Every structure is written in structure tokens, then in C-alpha cells.
Short mmCIF file of C-alpha atoms in Angstrom, two decimals:
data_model
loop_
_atom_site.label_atom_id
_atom_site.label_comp_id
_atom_site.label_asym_id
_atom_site.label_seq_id
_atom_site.Cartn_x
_atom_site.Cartn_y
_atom_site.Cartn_z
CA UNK H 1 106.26 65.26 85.06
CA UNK H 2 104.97 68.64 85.73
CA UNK H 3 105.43 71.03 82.94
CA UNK H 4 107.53 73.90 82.87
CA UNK H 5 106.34 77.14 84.66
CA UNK H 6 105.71 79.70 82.98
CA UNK H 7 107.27 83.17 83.38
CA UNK H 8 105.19 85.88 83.35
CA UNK H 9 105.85 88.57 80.44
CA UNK H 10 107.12 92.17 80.26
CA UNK H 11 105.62 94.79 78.27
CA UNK H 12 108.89 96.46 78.21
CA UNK H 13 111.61 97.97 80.48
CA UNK H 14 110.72 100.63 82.54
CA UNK H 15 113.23 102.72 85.19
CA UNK H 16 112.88 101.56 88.77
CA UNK H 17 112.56 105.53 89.30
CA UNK H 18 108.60 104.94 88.66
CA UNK H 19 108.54 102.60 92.09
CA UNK H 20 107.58 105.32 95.21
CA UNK H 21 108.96 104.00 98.08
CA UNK H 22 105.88 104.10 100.56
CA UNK H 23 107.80 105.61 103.27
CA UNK H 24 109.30 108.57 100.77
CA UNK H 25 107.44 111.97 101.39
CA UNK H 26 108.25 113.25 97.91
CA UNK H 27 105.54 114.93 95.90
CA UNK H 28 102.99 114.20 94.11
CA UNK H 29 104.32 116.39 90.93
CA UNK H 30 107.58 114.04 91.20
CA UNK H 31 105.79 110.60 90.93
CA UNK H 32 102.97 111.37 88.55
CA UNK H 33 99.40 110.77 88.73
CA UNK H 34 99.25 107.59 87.72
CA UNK H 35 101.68 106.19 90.04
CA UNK H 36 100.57 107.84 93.03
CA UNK H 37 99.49 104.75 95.31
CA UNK H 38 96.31 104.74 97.16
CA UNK H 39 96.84 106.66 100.62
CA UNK H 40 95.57 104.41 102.81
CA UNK H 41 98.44 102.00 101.75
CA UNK H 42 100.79 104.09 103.14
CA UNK H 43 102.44 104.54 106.30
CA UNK H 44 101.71 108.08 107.85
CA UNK H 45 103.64 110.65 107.30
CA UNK H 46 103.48 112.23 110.63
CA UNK H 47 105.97 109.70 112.05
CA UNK H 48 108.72 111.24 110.15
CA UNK H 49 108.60 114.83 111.74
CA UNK H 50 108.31 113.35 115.06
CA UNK H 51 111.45 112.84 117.46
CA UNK H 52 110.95 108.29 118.09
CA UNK H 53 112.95 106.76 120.94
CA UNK H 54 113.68 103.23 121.94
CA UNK H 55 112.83 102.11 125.15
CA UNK H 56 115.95 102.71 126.48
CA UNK H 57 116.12 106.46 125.64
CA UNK H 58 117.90 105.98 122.78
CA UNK H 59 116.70 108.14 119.85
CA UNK H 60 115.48 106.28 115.88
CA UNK H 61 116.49 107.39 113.05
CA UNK H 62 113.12 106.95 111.05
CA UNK H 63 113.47 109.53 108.61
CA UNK H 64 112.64 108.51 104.84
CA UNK H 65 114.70 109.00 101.80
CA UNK H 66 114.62 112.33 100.65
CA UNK H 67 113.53 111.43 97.47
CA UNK H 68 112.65 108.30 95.13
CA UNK H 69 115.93 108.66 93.43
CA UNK H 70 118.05 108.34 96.60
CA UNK H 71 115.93 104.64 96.87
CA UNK H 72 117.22 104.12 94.05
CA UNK H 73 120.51 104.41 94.02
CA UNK H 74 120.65 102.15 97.01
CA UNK H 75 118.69 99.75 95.27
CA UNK H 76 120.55 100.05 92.03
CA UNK H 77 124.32 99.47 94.23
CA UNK H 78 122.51 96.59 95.95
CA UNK H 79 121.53 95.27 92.54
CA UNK H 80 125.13 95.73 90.85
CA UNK H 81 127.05 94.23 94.34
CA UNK H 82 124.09 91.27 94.10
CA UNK H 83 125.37 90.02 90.56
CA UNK H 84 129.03 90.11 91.66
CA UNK H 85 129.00 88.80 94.85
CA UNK H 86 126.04 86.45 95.32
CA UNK H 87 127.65 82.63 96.34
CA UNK H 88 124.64 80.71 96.95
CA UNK H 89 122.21 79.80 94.68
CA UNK H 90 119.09 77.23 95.03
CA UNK H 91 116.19 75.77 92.99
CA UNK H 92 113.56 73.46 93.53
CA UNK H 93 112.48 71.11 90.85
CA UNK H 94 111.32 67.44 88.97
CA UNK H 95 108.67 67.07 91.38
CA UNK H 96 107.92 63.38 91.63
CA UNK H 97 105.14 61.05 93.32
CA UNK H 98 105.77 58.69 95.85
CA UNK H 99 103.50 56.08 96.75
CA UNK H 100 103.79 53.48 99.62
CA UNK H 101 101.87 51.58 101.60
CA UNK H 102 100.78 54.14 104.51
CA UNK H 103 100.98 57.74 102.04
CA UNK H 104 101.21 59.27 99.25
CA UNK H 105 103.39 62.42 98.60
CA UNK H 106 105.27 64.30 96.65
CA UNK H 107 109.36 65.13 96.66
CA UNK H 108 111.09 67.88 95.04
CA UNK H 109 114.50 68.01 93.71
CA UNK H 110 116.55 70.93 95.54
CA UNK H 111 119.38 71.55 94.01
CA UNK H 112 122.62 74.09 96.00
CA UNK H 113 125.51 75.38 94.01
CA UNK H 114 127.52 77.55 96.11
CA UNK H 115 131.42 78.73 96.66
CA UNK H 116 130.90 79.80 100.62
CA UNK H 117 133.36 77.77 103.17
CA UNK H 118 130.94 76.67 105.24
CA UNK H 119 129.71 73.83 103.15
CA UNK H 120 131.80 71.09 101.75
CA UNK H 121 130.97 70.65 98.63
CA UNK H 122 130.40 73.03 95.59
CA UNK H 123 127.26 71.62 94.77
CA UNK H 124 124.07 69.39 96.07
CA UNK H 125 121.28 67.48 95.00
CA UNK H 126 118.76 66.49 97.72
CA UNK H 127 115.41 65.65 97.86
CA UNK H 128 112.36 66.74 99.60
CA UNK H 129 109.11 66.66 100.47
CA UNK H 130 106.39 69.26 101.67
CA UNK H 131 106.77 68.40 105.68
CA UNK H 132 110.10 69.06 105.04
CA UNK H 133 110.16 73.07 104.34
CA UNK H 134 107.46 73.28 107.17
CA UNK H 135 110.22 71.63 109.36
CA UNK H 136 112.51 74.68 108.13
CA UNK H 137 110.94 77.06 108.72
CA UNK H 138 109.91 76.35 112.12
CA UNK H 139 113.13 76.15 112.96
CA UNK H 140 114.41 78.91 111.53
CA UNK H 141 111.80 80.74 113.41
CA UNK H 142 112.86 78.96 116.40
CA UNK H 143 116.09 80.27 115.74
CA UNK H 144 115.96 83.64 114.35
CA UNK H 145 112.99 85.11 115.95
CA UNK H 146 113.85 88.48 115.30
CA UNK H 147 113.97 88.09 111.85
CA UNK H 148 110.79 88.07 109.25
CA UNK H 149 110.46 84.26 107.72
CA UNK H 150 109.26 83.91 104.29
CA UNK H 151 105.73 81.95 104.62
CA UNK H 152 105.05 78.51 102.79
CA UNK H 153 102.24 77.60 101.11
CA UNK H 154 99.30 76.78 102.52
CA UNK H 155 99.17 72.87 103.66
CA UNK H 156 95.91 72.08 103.33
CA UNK H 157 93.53 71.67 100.47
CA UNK H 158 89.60 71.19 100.03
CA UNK H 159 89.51 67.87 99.16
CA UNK H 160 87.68 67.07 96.08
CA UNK H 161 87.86 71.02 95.27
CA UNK H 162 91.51 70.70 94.29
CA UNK H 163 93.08 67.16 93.60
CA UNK H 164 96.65 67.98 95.14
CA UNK H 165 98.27 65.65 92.99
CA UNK H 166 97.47 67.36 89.58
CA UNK H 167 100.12 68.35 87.66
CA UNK H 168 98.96 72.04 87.68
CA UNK H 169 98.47 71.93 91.97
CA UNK H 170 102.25 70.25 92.07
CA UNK H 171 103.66 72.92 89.71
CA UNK H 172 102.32 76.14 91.76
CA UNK H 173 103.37 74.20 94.64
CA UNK H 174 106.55 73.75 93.51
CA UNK H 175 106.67 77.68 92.54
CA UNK H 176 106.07 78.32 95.92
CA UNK H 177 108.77 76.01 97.32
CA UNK H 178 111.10 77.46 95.28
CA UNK H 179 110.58 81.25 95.84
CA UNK H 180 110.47 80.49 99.56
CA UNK H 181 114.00 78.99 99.26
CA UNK H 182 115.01 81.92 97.09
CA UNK H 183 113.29 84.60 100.46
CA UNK H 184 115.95 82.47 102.29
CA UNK H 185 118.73 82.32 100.34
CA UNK H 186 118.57 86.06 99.26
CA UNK H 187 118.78 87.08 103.45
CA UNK H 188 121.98 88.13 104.54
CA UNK H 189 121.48 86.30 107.96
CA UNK H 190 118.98 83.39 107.22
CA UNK H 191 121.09 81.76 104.12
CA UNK H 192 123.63 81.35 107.04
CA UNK H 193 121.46 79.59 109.21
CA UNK H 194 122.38 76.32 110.07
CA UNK H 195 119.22 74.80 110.13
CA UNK H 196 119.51 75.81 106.18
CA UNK H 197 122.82 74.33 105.26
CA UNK H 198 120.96 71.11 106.77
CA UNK H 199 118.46 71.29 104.83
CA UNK H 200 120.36 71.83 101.84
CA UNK H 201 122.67 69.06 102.32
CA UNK H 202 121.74 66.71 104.37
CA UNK H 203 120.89 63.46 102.29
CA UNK H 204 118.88 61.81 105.20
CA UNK H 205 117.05 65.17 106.91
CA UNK H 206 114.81 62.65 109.17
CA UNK H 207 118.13 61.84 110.94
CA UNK H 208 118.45 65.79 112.27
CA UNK H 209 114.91 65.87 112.82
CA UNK H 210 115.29 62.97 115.22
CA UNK H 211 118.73 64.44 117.39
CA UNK H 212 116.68 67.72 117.67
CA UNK H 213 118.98 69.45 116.30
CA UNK H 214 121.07 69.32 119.39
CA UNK H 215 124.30 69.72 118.13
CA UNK H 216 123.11 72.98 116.29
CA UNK H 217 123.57 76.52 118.12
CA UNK H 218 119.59 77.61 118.77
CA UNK H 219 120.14 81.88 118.92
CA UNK H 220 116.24 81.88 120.09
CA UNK H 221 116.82 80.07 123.11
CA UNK H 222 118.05 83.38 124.69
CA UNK H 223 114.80 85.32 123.85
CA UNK H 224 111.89 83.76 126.50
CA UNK H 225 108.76 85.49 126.16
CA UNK H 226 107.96 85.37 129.90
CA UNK H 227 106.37 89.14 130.60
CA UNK H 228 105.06 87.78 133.95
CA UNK H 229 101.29 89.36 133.00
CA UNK H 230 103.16 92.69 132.11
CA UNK H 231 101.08 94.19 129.35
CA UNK H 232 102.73 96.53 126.80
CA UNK H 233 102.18 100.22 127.34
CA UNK H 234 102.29 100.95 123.89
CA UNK H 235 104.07 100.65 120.76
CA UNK H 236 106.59 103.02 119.57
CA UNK H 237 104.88 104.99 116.83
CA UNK H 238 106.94 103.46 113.97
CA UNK H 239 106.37 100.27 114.73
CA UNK H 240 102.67 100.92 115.18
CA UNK H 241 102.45 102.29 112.32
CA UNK H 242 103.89 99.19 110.70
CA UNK H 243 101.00 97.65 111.98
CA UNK H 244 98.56 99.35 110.85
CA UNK H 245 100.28 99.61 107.27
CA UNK H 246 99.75 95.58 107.47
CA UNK H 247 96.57 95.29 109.05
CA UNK H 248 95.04 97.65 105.94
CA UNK H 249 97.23 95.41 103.51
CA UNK H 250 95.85 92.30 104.80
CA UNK H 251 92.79 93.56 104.31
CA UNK H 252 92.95 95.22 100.93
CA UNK H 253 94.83 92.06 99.51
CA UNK H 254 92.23 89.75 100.95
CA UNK H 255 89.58 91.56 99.30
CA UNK H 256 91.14 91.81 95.65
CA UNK H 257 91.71 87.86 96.41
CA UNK H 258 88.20 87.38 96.66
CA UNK H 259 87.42 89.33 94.07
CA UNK H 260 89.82 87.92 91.81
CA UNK H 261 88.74 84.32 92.63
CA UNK H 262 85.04 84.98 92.12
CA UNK H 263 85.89 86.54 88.61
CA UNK H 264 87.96 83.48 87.32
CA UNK H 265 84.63 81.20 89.09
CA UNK H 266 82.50 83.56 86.59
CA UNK H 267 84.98 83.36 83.45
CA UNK H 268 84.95 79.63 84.05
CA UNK H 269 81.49 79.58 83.81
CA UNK H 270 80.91 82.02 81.06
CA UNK H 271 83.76 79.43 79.43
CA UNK H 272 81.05 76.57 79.47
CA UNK H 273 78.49 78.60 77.89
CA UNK H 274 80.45 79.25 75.06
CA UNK H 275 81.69 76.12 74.23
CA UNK H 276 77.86 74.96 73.94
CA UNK H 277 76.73 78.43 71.87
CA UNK H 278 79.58 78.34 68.86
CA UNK H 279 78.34 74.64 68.06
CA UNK H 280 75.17 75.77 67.73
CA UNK H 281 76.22 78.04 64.50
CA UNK H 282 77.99 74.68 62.73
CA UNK H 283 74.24 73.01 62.95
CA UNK H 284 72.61 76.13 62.13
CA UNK H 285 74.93 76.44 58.84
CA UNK H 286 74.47 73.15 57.95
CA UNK H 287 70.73 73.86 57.09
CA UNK H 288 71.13 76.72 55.31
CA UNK H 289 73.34 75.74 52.38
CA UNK H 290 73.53 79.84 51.24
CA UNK H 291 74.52 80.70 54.41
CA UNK H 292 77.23 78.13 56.03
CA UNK H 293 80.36 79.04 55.06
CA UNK H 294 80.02 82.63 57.51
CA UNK H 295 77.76 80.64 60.64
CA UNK H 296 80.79 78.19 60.32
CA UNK H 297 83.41 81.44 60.39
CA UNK H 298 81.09 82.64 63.76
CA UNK H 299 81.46 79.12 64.91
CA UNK H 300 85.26 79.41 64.34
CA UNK H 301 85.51 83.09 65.76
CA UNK H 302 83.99 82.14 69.39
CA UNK H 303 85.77 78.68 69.53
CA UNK H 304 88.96 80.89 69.12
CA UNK H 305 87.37 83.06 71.57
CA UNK H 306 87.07 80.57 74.25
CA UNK H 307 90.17 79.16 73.40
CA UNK H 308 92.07 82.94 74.91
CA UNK H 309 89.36 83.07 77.67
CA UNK H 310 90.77 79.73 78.82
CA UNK H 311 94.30 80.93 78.39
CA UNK H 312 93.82 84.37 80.30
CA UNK H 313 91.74 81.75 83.03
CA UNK H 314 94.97 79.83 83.48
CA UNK H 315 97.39 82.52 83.74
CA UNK H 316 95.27 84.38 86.24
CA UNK H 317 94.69 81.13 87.96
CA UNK H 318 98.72 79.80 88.68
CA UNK H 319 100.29 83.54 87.91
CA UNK H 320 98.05 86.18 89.82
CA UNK H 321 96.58 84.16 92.52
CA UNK H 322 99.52 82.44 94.14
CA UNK H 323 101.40 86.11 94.22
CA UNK H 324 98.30 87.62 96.48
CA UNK H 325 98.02 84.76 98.68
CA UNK H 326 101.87 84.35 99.45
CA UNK H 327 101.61 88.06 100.29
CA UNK H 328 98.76 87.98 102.95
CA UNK H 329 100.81 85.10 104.66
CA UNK H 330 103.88 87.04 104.04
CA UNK H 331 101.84 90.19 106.22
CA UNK H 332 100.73 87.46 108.69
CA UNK H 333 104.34 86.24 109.28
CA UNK H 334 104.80 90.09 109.52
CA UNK H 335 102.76 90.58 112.35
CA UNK H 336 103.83 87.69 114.25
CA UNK H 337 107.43 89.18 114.48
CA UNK H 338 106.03 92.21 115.70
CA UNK H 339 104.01 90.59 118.32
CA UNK H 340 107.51 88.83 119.48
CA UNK H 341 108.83 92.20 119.78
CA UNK H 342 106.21 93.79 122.05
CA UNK H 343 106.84 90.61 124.10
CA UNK H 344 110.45 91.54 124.73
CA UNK H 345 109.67 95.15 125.08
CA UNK H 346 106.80 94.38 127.46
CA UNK H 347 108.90 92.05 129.30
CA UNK H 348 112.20 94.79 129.60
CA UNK H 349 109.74 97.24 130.75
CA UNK H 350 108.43 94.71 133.37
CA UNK H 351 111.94 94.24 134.58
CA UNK H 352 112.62 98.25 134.76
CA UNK H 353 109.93 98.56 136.51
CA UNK H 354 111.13 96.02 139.35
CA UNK H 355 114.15 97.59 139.53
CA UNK H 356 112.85 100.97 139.87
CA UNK H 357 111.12 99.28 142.75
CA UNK H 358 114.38 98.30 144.62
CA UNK H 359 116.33 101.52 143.31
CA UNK H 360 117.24 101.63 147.30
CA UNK H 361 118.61 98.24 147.75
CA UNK H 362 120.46 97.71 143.81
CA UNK H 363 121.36 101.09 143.03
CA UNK H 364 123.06 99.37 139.61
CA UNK H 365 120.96 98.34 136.39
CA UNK H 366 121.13 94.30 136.94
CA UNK H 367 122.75 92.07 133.68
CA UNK H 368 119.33 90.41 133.24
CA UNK H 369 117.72 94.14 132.45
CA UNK H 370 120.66 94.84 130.32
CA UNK H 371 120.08 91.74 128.03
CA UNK H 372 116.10 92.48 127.80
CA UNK H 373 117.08 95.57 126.40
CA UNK H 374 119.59 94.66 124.14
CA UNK H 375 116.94 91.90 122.53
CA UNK H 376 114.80 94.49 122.21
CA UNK H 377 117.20 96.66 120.75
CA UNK H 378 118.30 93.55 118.05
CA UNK H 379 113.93 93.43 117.82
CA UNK H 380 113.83 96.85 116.64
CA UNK H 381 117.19 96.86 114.14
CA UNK H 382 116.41 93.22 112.70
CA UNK H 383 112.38 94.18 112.18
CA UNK H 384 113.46 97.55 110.28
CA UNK H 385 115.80 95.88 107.81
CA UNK H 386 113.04 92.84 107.04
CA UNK H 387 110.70 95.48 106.77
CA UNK H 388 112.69 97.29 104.34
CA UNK H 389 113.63 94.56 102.75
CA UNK H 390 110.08 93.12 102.07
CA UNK H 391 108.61 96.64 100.74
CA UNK H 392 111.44 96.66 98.20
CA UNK H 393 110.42 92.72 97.13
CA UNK H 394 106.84 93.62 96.98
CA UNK H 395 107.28 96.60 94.99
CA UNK H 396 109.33 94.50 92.10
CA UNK H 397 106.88 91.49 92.70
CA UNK H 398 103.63 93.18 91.94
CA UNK H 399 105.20 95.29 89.48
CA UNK H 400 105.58 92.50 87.76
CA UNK H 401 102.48 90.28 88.65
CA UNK H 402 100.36 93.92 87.07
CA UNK H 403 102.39 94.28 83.77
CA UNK H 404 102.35 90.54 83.12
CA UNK H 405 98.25 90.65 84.13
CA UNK H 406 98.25 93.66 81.79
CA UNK H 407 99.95 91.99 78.68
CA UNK H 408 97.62 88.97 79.33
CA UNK H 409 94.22 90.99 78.97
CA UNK H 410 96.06 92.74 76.22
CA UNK H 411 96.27 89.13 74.25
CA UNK H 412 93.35 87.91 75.15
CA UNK H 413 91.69 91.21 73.69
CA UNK H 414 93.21 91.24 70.95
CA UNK H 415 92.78 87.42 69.92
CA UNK H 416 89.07 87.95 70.52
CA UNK H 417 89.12 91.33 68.17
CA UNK H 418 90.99 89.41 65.50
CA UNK H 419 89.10 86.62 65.67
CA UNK H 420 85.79 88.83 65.55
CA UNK H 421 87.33 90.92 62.68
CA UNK H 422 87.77 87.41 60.66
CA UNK H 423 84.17 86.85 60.03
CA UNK H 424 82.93 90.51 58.62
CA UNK H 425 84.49 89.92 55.03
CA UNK H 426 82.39 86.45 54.66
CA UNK H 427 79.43 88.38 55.89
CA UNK H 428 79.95 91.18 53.73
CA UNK H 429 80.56 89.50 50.34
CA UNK H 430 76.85 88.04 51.06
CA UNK H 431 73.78 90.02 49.41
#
């Protein structure tokens, strides 16, 4: 069995006033130096003082809130009205390995406890394997294309880089699996998908997967992507400068990935060197007689010093890493939704464009234009909220991926200072 994950530590409660909302325009002087967050991060300013517009004439409301403590109020009432009210709750667990004749995998317990009407039963016990998520969330894309689905993690694996069924590769996957079911279950319109309550309860899923799903209501068979080689005139400005937000996210993220990978590589290695150099001390010591007892304390001091390297290794390895790289999917998944929106928008201003053609003949707005706009409409609401909704995750998430990196280093230097400090009174009481 895998062993239990590990929760990543708090140096201490802090108000959620210190969190700038990246859309607020409040001052510098009211958020502090230290956290100000780096400008190009941001989405521009300039979209706030300008007057936005849907398609369809209608004006957008994009202004921010006036002021970090109006986010968090909001966020605060959402936070009380979440412990009261929340019905559904879901965890993933007791990974175990299958093997058979043609494969083996791996299944996870996912367990439902819920009081909503729309399932039978107060609680469930299912299990799963990987292929099954993927299956969800395809079709909850399928089905709620206007809405931003929480990513998976990645399939593949370099083979005989990472052995995928170590207990340390099932145990971040099962991490993953479990805070992608918690994305889901936390959504005020995907937790009522019915794809979802499948998933959840369904004790043979391969069944569903087999009908189709044809006795389930699909809401993204009314959205077609068919923009008849329309091409988009252009983005409104708020939702271009979503884009552009993501695109320099991506990019950022990726490169403190890399980074971040290429300094646990180097720690590794630096790991191996000491593990052959405090040895080295014990043999020394044991041919001087007069000096042993402190060459065996340095011997001691770096084996305790490669025993916290290792440590701080680890946590970066299944705490900071899988946090970054569920985030760069999560901006991926991001900008597909937004691609499905200039789709709609392209393909409404396609149809306008017809009909301004045969003003003459129709002098009414056809049904079929009407719809394209609503979607688009639906787009633009449903992308807003995710959008909001994600910025408010990712501030709490990497708030606490930093302080719990923080604490870490803060260990680790102060095991190697201790251990360090140990040695200078049996060097000291030597002539």
C-alpha cells in the first residue's frame, strides 16, 4: 500500500487580506512591497477604464474590486456559506495493483458521501482506474464546453525514467486524482453533471461507456463549431487579455519547472557525493587514535546532513513539482475554452454577416442567429466565473505550495546548522 500523503506545513496563519487579487487596481502602499506580484503577471490595467461590449452590443461589466478587502469579503461569505452548505464530498484512495493476463494497472478507491436528491444513496464506494477519469473528463468537456475542466495528470511516463508502479509515482498520482475530483466537486455546475454522478456511482462504468451515454442529456451537442472559414475579427479586449495573462503564465511556470527540476537533478547528485565523503572521516579517524572521536562527530554531522538534503529532495519532488505542472495544464485547459469561444463568436459573426447580406429579403434577425449569440453570450458569462474562480484557487494553492517550500528550507537549514554546531565542542576540547 502506498503511504500516506503528506500535507504540506504552515508557518502560521496569515489574513487572506495579504492575497492581491490580480485584477484589483489598488495601490502599491495598500499591498506592501513584498507582496506586490511581478507586473507582467498581471492583467492590464487599461481594460478597466475602457467601455467592453459583447458582440451583440451589449455592454461588460469588467470593472475590478475596488479594493483587496472587498475580495475578501466575498471570499470570506463564500468560505462561511461553503462549510454550511456543501452536500457532496469525494476522495480518492487505497490504490491497488491489478495484474492480468493482457495489463497491468492500477485502481483507486473513490469514495461519495453526499445528502443531494439526485443520487440514491447517501454514500458510495467505487473503484477506478486511470482510463477512467480520462473518460470523465472528456465527457464532461463534451458536455460542458463552456465551462473550464480541471486537467488530469499527465498519462504518459518515460519508461525506465519513472517506474509507474512505485509506491511514490502511485501516491502523487493518486494526489492528483483526488484534487481533480475535488476541481469537480467544488463547481457549482460540473458536480451536477451527469456524466459525474456516473462516475461516482456506477459499480460497472464500462457498461455506460459502451451505451454512449445515450440515455444522458449531452448540453454540448447544441454548440457546433462550424464557422464555415469565418475567421475571428478579434477578441474582445478582456478576453484577450486573458490570454495573454495565460500565455505569460505558461511561460513563467514552465520555466520555474525547469528550473526547479534541474535543481532537485543537482541536489540528487550533490546527495551521492556526500554519502561517499562523510565515510571517508570514519576511516580517517580510525588511524588516528588522538583524533577519532571528532572525524567520527564530522562523519556523523554530514550523514545527518544528507539525511535533510534527502528529505527537502522528497518534499520538493511529490509537494512542489506536481502543484506547477497541474497548473500549466490547468492554463492549457484554459486556453482551449477560450479558443471554443472565439469559435462561437466567429461563427455568430459569420451568420450576422449573412444576414446583413439579405437585410432586403429577411428584414427579421433569424432563430439560428439568435442562438449563436446567446452561446456566445453563455461563452462569455461561464468563462468569467471559471476564470474567477481559478485565480482565487491559485492564489490559496501557491500560497500554500511557497510557505510549505519555505518551512522546508527552513528545516533543512536548520538540521544542517545543528548538526554542524554538534561537532565544534569535540574539536575545541582538543589541544
Amino acid at each position: 500500500a502506498a503511504s500516506a500523503p503528506k500535507t504540506l506545513p504552515s508557518s502560521g496563519p496569515k489574513s487572506l487580506r495579504e492575497m492581491p487579487h490580480p485584477l484589483a487596481t489598488s495601490s502599491s502602499e495598500e499591498m506592501g512591497p513584498a507582496l506586490t506580484p511581478s507586473p507582467d503577471l498581471l492583467l492590464p490595467r487599461s481594460i478597466a477604464d475602457k467601455d467592453l461590449s459583447l458582440p451583440n452590443g451589449t455592454p461588460v461589466d469588467t470593472s475590478s474590486p475596488a479594493s483587496s478587502s472587498s475580495l475578501l469579503n466575498r471570499l470570506q461569505l463564500d468560505d462561511d456559506l461553503d462549510v454550511e452548505t456543501r452536500d457532496l464530498f469525494v476522495t480518492v484512495d487505497d490504490p491497488k495493483k491489478h495484474v492480468c493476463t493482457m495489463e497491468t494497472y492500477i485502481t483507486y478507491r473513490v469514495t461519495t458521501k453526499t445528502t443531494r436528491a439526485e443520487f440514491d444513496l447517501p454514500e458510495y464506494s467505487v473503484r477506478r482506474r486511470y482510463q477512467d477519469f480520462d473518460w470523465l473528463r472528456n465527457k464532461l468537456e463534451e458536455s460542458q464546453p463552456t465551462h473550464l475542466i480541471p486537467p488530469l495528470p499527465e498519462k504518459f511516463v518515460v519508461k525506465g525514467v519513472v517506474d509507474r508502479f512505485s509506491e511514490e509515482f502511485v501516491e502523487t498520482r493518486r494526489k492528483a486524482l483526488d484534487k481533480f475530483l475535488k476541481r469537480i466537486t467544488d463547481h457549482p455546475v460540473l458536480s451536477f453533471n451527469e456524466h459525474f454522478n456516473v462516475f461516482l456511482t456506477a459499480k460497472d462504468l464500462n457498461a455506460y461507456k459502451k451505451q454512449g451515454m445515450a440515455l444522458l442529456s449531452k448540453v454540448g451537442e447544441s454548440v457546433k463549431y462550424v464557422t464555415g472559414g469565418y475567421k475571428l475579427r478579434s477578441r474582445p479586449l478582456e478576453f484577450a487579455a486573458i490570454g495573454d495573462y495565460l500565455d505569460t503564465f505558461s511561460l513563467k511556470l514552465g520555466t520555474i519547472d525547469r528550473i526547479a527540476q534541474r535543481i532537485i537533478k543537482e541536489q540528487l547528485e550533490y546527495l551521492v557525493e556526500l554519502r561517499e565523503y562523510g565515510p571517508v572521516y570514519s576511516t580517517w579517524g580510525g588511524l588516528e587514535v588522538e583524533l577519532s572521536e571528532p572525524l567520527e562527530g564530522v562523519s556523523a554531522c554530514i550523514g545527518n546532513c544528507c539525511t535533510a538534503l534527502e528529505e527537502l529532495s522528497e518534499d520538493m519532488t511529490e509537494d512542489f513539482l506536481p502543484v506547477l505542472r497541474e497548473y500549466i495544464l490547468y492554463a492549457e485547459s484554459m486556453k482551449n475554452v477560450l479558443k471554443k469561444r472565439d469559435q462561437v463568436q466567429a461563427e455568430y459573426e459569420a451568420k450576422l454577416e449573412a444576414v446583413a447580406l439579405k437585410k432586403e429579403d429577411r428584414p427579421k434577425v433569424p432563430t439560428d442567429v439568435e442562438k449563436c449569440q446567446d452561446r456566445v453570450e453563455c461563452f462569455n458569462a461561464d468563462l468569467k466565473a471559471d476564470m474567477e474562480r481559478w485565480q482565487n484557487n491559485k492564489r490559496q494553492d501557491f500560497r500554500q505550495l511557497l510557505m510549505g517550500m519555505a518551512d522546508k528550507n527552513i528545516q533543512y537549514y536548520e538540521k544542517c546548522l545543528t548538526a554542524w554546531e554538534s561537532i565544534i565542542p569535540l574539536l575545541q576540547d582538543k589541544p
